[in-house]
Coordinates of C-alpha atoms in Angstrom, one line a residue:
X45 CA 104.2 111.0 92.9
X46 CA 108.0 111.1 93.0
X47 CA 109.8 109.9 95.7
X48 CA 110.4 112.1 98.7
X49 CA 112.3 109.1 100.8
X50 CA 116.2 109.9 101.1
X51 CA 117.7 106.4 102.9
X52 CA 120.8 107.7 102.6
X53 CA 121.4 111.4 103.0
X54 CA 124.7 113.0 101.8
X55 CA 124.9 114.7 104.7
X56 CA 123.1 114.9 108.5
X57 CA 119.6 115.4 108.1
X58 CA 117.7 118.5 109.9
X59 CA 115.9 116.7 113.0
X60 CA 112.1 117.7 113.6
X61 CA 111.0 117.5 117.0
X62 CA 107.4 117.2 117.6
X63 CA 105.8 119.0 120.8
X64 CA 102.6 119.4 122.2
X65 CA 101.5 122.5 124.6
X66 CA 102.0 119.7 127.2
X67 CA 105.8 118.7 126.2
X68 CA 106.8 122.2 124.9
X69 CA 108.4 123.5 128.4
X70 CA 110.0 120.0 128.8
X71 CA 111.0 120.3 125.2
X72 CA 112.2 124.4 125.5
X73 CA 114.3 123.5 128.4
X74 CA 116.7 120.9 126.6
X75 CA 117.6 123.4 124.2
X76 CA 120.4 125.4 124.1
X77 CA 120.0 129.5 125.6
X78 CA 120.1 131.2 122.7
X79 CA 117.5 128.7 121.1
X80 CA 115.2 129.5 123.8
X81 CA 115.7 132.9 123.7
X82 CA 115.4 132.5 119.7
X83 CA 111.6 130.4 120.3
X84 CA 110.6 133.3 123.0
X85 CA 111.1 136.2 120.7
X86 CA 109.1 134.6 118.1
X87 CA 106.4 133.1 120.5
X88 CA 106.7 129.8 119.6
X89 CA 103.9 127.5 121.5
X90 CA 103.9 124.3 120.6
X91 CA 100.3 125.3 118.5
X92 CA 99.2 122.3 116.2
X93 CA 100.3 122.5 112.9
X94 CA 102.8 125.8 113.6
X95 CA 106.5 125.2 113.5
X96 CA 109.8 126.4 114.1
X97 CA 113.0 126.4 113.0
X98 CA 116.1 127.2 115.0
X99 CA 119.0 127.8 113.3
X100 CA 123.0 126.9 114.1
X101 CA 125.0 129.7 114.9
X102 CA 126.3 129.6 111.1
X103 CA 122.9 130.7 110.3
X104 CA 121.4 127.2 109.0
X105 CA 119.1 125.5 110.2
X106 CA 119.8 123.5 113.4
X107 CA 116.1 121.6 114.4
X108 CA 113.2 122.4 113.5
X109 CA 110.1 122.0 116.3
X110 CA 106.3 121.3 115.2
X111 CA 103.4 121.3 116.7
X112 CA 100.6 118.1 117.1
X113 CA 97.5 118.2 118.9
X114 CA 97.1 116.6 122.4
X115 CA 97.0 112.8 122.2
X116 CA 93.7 113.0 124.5
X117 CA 92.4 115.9 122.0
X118 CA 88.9 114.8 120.3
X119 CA 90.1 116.9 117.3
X120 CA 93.8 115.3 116.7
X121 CA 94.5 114.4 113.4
X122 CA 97.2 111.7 112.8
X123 CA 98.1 113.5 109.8
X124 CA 99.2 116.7 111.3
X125 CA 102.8 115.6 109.6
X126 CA 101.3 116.0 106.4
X127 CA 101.8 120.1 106.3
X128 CA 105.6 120.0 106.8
X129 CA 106.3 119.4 103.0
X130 CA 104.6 122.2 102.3
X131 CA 106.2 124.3 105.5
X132 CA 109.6 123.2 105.1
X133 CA 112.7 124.9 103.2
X134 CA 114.1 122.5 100.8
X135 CA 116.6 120.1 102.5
X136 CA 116.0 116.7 104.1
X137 CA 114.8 115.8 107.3
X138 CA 114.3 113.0 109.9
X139 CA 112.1 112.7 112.7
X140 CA 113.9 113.1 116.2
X141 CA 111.2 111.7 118.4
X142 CA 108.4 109.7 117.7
X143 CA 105.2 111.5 116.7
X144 CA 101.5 109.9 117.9
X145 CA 101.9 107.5 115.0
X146 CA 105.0 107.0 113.3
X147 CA 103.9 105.4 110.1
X148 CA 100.6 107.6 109.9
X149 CA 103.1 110.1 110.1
X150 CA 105.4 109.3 108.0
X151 CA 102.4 108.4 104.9
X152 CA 101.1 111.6 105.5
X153 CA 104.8 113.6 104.7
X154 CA 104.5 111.5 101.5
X155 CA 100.7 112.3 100.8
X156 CA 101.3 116.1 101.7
X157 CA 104.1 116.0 99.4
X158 CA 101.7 115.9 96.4
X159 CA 101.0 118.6 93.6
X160 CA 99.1 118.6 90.6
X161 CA 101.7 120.2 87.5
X162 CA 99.6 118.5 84.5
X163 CA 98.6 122.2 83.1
X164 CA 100.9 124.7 85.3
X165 CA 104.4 123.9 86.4
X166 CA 104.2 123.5 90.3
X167 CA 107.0 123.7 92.5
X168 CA 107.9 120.2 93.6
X169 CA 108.1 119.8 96.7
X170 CA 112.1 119.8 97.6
X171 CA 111.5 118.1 101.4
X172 CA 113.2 114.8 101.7
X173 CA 112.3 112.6 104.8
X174 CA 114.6 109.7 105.9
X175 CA 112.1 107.2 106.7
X176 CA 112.1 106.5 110.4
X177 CA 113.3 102.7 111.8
X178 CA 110.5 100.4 111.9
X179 CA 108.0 101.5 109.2
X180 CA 107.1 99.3 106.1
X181 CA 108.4 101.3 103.3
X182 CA 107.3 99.6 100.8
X183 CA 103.5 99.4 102.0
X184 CA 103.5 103.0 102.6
X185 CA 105.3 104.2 99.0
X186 CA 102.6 101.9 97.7
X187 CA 99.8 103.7 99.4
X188 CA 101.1 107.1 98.6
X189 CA 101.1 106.3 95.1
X190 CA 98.2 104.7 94.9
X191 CA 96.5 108.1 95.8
X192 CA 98.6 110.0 94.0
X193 CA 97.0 107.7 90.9
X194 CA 93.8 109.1 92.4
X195 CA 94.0 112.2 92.6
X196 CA 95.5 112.4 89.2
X197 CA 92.9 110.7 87.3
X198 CA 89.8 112.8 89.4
X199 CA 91.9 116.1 88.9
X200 CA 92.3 115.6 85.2
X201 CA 89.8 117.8 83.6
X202 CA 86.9 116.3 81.6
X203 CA 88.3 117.1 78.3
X204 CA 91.5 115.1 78.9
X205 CA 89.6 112.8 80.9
X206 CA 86.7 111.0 79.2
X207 CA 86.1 107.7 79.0
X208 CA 88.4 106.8 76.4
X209 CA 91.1 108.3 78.6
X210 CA 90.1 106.3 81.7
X211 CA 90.0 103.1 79.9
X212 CA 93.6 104.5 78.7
X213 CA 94.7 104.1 82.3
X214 CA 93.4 100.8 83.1
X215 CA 94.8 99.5 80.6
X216 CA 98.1 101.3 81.5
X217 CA 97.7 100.1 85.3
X218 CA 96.9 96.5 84.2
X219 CA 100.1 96.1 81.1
X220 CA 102.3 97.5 84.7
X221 CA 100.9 94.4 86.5
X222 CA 100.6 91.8 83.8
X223 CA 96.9 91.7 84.3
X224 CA 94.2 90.6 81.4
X225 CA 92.4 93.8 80.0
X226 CA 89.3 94.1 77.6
X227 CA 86.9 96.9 77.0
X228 CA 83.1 96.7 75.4
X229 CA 82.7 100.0 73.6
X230 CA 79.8 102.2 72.4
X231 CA 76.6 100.4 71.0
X232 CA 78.1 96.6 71.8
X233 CA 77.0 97.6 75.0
X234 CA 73.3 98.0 74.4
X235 CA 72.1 94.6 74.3
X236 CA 73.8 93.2 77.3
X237 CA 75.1 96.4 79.4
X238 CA 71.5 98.4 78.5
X239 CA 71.5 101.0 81.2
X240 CA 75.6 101.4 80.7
X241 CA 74.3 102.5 77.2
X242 CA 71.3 104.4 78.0
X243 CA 73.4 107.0 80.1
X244 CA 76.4 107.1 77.8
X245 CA 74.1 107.1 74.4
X246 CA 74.0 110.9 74.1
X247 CA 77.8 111.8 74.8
X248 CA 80.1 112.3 71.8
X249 CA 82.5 110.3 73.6
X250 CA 81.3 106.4 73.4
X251 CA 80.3 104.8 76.9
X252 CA 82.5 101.6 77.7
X253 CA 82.8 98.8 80.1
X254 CA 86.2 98.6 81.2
X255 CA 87.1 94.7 82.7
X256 CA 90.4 93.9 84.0
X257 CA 91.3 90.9 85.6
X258 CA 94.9 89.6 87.8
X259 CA 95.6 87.0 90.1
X260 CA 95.5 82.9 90.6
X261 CA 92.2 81.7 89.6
X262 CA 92.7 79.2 92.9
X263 CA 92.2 82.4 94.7
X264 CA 89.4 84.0 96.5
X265 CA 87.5 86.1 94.0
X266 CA 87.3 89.8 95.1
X267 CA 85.6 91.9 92.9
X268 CA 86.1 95.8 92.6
X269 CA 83.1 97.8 90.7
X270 CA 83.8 101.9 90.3
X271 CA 81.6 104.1 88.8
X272 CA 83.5 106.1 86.3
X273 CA 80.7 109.4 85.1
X274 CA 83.5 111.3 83.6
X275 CA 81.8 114.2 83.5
X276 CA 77.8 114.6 85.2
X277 CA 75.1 117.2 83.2
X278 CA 73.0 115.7 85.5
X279 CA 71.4 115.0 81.9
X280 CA 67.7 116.2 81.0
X281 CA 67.3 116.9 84.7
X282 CA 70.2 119.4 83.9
X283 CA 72.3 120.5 87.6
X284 CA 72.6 124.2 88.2
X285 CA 75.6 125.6 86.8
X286 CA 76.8 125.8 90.6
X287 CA 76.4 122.1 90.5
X288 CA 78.2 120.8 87.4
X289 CA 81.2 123.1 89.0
X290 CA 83.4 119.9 90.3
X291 CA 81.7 117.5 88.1
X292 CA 85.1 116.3 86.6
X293 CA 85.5 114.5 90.1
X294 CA 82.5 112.3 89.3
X295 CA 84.7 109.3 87.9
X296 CA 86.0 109.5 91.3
X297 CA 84.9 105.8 92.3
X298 CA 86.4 104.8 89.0
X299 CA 89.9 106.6 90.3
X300 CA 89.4 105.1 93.8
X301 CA 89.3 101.8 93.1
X302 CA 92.4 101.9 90.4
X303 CA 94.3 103.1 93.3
X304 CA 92.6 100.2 95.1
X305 CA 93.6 97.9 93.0
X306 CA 97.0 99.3 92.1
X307 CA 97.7 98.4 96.1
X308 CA 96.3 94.8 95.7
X309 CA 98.3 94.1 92.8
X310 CA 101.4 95.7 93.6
X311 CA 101.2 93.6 97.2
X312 CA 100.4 90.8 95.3
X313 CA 98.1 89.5 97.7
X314 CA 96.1 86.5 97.4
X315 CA 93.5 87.4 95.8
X316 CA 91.7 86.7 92.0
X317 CA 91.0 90.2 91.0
X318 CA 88.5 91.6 88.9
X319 CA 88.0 95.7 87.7
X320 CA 84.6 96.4 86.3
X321 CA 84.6 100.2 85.3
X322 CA 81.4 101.5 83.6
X323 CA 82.8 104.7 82.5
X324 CA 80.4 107.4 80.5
X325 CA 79.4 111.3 80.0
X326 CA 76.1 112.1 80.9
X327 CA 75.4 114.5 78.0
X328 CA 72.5 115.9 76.5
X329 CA 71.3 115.6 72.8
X330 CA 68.6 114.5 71.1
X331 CA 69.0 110.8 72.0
X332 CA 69.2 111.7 75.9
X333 CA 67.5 109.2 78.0
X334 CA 64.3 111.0 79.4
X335 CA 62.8 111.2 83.0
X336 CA 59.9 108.2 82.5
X337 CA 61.7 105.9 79.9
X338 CA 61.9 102.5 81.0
X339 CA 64.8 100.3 80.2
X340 CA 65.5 96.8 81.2
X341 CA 68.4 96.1 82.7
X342 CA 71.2 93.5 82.7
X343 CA 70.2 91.4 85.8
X344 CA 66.1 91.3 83.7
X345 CA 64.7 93.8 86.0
X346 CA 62.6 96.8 84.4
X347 CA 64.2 100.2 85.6
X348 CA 61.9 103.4 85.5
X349 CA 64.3 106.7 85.2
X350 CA 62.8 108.8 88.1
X351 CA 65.6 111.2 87.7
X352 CA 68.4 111.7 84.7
X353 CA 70.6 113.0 87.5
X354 CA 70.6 109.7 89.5
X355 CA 73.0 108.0 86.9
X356 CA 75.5 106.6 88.6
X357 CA 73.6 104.0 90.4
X358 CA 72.7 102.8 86.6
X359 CA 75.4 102.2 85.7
X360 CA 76.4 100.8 88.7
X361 CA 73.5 98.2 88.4
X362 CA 75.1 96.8 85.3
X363 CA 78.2 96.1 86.1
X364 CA 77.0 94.8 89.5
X365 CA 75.0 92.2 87.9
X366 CA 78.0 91.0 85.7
X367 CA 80.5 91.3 88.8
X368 CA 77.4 89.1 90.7
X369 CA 77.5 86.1 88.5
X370 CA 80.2 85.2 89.1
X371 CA 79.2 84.7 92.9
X372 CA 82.6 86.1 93.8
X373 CA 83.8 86.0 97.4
X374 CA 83.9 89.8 98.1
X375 CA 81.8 92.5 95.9
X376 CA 83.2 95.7 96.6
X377 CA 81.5 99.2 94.7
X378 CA 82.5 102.6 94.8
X379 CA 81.0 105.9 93.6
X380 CA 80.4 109.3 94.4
X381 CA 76.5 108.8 94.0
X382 CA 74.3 111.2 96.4
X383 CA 74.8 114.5 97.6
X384 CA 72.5 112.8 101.0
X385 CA 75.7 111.0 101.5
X386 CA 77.4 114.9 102.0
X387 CA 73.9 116.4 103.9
X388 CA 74.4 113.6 106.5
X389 CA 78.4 113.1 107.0
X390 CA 80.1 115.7 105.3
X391 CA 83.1 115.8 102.3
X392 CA 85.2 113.7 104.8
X393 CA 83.4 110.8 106.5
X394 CA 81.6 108.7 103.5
X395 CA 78.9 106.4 104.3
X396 CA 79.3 102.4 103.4
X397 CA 76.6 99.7 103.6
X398 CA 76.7 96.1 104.2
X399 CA 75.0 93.3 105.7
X400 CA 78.3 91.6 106.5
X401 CA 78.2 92.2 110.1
X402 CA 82.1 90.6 110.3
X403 CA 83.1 93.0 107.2
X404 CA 81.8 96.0 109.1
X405 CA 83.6 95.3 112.1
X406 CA 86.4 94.9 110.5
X407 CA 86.5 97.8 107.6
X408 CA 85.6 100.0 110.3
X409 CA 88.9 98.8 112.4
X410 CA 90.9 99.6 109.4
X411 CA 89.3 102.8 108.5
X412 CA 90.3 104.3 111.8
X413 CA 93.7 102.4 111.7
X414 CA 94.3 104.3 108.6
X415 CA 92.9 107.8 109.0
X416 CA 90.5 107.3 106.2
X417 CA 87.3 107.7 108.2
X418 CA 84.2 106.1 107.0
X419 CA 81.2 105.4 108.4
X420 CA 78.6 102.7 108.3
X421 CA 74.6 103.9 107.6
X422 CA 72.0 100.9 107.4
X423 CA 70.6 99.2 104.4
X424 CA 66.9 100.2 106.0
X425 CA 64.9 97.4 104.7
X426 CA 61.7 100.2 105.4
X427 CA 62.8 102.1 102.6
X428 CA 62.9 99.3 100.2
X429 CA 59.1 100.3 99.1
X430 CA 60.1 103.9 98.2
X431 CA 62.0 102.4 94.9
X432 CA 58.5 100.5 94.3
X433 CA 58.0 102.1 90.4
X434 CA 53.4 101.5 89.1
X435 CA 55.1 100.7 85.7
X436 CA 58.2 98.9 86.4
X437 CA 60.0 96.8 88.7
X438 CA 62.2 99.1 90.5
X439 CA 62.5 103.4 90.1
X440 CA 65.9 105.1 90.1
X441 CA 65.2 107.9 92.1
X442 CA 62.1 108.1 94.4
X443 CA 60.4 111.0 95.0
X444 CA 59.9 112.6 98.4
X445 CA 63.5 113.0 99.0
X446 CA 64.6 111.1 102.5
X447 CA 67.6 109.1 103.2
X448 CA 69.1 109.6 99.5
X449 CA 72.0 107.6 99.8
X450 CA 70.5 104.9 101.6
X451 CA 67.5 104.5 98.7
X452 CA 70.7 104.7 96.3
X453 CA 72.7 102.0 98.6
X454 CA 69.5 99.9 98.8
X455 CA 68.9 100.1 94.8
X456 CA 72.2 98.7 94.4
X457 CA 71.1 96.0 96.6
X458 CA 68.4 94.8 94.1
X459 CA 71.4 93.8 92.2
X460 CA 73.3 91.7 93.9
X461 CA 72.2 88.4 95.0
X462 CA 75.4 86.1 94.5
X463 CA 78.4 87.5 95.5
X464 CA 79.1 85.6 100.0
X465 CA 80.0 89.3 100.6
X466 CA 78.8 93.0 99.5
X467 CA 80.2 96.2 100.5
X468 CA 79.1 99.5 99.1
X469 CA 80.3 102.9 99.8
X470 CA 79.3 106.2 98.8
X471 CA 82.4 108.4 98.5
X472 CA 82.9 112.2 97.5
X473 CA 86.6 111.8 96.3
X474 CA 87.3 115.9 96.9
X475 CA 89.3 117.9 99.3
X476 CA 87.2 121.0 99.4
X477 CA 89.6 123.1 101.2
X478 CA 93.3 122.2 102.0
X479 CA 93.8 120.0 105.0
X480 CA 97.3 118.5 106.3
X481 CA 98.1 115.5 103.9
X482 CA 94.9 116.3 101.8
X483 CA 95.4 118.9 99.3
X484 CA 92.4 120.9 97.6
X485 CA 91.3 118.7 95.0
X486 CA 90.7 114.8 93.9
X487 CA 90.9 112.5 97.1
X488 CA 91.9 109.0 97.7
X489 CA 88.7 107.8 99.6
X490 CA 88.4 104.6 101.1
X491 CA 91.1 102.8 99.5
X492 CA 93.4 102.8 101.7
X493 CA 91.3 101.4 104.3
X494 CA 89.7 98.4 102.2
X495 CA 93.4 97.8 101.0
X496 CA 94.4 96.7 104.7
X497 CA 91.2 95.3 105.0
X498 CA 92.1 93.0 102.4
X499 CA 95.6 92.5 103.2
X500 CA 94.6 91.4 106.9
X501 CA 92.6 89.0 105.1
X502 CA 94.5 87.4 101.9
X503 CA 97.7 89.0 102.8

């Protein structure tokens, strides 16, 4: 994302005033009469998210006023800011009184400031914002671009993003940070990564385990895990056209937790990092792994393949079970796994799981601190059974159809035995429809929140 931050402007920047219904009239009556008179005729009310600006009597503009919702309002969004960038005539700007959150505010100018111009020239964005006093620049250019990285890499169509290309950005991410990189391709995998092979064996495009590693070995060892399907057939359990539509975005754990570790490294916090990626294309041919084959896994256990659809947690499993034996301090995973997950909590609350009662106090502190809501749903030891396979230790995808992301969340489970600390989360890494801050397309899901969570903790 380029920089939208002007620290010092040629000339006075255009002030915005934020104003709810309740501080409008207070607001109205500081200006000057023809300014009123100028916000009367065009019925300017303070709405959330609607804006005005007043212009000088040379005819440019003088102030601009914006709307936010009520601090008491159920519905406000701390990223209201976010729609200015793409509001805004091109000049820069500053904020004249303190929004609900100034930082909040300020990331999301940043984060509304992004567009997608891969394939079709898009109009950058040609908003500045001084930065107001008293916000960390530096931690918030890091998160913006650590989403921008995100959205990037999930918006990327599969043809220009398999998982050659993905590895292609690891590596690029970890030569930018001096970090260790290495990458098991194609049939190496099968004897030790089996279930990383079984899913990526029919693809034209060779499966890989990407591993990259940064940080003082002295260090607590926080591992990151993202699942990286680069593009989901759902295999021989083929989706519906109508569900293979956004299946580009299904590497999106894989994108996530780049951007997560991007923020880690760039920080430099004091951690020992490690990025498993298993990244595939869950194709169809000949050599397609079938509903009823049996493979063993990594970890020893015998996995029946319920569904060719439920893929993810596959290759999930493996890398787990590397990441595991380590016995690292913090196991972190990411993927966009169930469509449950989406039933239960829609495209912009996902679910995580963890038995860390501490870790869950805290992630869910620095979800809402961030505005990047998530939500934590139980690893129901009830529902352990329904994975129970009459030929094998453990079934990919029980039938009957209940609690689908917690099954998934507590399949996971059954591979991870090590690590002091496990946290899983099932994200959909989309923007259905435009939002302020959140464009239509890839997201940056959780990241941002485990980020703090981590710098609060080795920061």
């Amino acid at each position: 994302m380029h920089s939208v931050f002007e620290t010092a402007p040629a000339a006075p920047a255009i002030p915005i005033t934020f104003a709810t219904k309740t501080t409008w009239d207070a607001i109205r009556d500081g200006l000057s009469a023809p300014a009123q008179q100028f916000a009367l005729a065009n019925g300017f009310a303070a709405k959330p998210g609607k804006y005005l600006a007043l212009p000088s009597a040379d005819g440019a503009i003088a102030q601009v006023i914006f709307g936010l919702d009520e601090q008491t309002s159920k519905s406000r969004d701390p990223f209201r800011p976010g729609s200015l960038p793409g509001l805004l005539p091109p000049g820069t700007y500053r904020f004249a009184n303190a929004p609900h959150d100034a930082r909040l505010a300020t990331l999301a100018f940043v984060l509304g400031s992004y567009r997608f111009s891969r394939y079709r020239k898009a109009d950058e964005s040609d908003v500045r914002l001084v930065p107001p006093d008293g916000v960390d620049l530096a931690d918030i250019t890091r998160m913006a671009e650590a989403a921008g990285l995100a959205r990037d890499l999930i918006n990327t169509p599969s043809n220009d993003m398999g998982p050659q290309e993905l590895a292609q950005a690891a590596q690029e991410l970890a030569t930018r940070f001096g970090a260790s990189f290495n990458c098991i391709v194609g049939d190496d995998l099968a004897q030790d990564f089996p279930l990383i092979h079984a899913v990526g064996m029919a693809s034209t495009r060779a499966p890989r385990l990407i591993d990259l590693g940064w940080g003082d070995p002295a260090h607590p060892k926080v591992t990151l895990v993202g699942k990286g399907v680069c593009f989901d057939t759902g295999g021989l359990d083929l989706k519906p056209s109508s569900g293979m539509l956004i299946m580009k975005k299904d590497m999106g754990g894989a994108a996530n937790v780049l951007a997560l570790a991007s923020m880690v490294m760039d920080a430099r916090l004091k951690v020992r990092l490690r990025v498993l990626i298993p990244a595939v294309e869950n194709a169809i041919a000949g050599n397609a792994f079938r509903p009823l084959d049996i493979f063993k896994s990594r970890k020893g256990l015998t996995v029946e393949i319920g569904n060719t659809d439920a893929e993810g947690r596959l290759i999930l499993a493996d890398a787990l079970a590397l990441a595991d034996e380590e016995k690292p301090d913090l196991l972190i995973d990411l993927g966009t796994l169930t469509g449950a997950a989406r039933v239960a909590l829609g495209p912009d609350l996902p679910p995580f799981y963890t038995d860390d009662e501490t870790l869950a106090q805290d992630l869910a502190a620095c979800a809402k601190q961030e505005n990047d809501p998530l939500w934590r749903l139980p690893l129901w030891p009830a529902y352990d059974a329904w994975l129970d396979s009459k030929v094998a230790n453990i079934n990919n995808a029980p039938s009957g159809g209940f609690a689908g992301s917690i099954t998934c969340a507590l399949f996971l489970q059954r591979f991870v035995e090590a690590a002091k600390s496990w946290l899983h989360v099932d994200i959909y890494g989309w923007t259905p429809s435009a939002k302020p801050a959140r464009p239509e397309g890839g997201e940056c899901q959780a990241a941002r929140a485990i980020y703090k969570l981590l710098d609060e903790r080795y920061g």
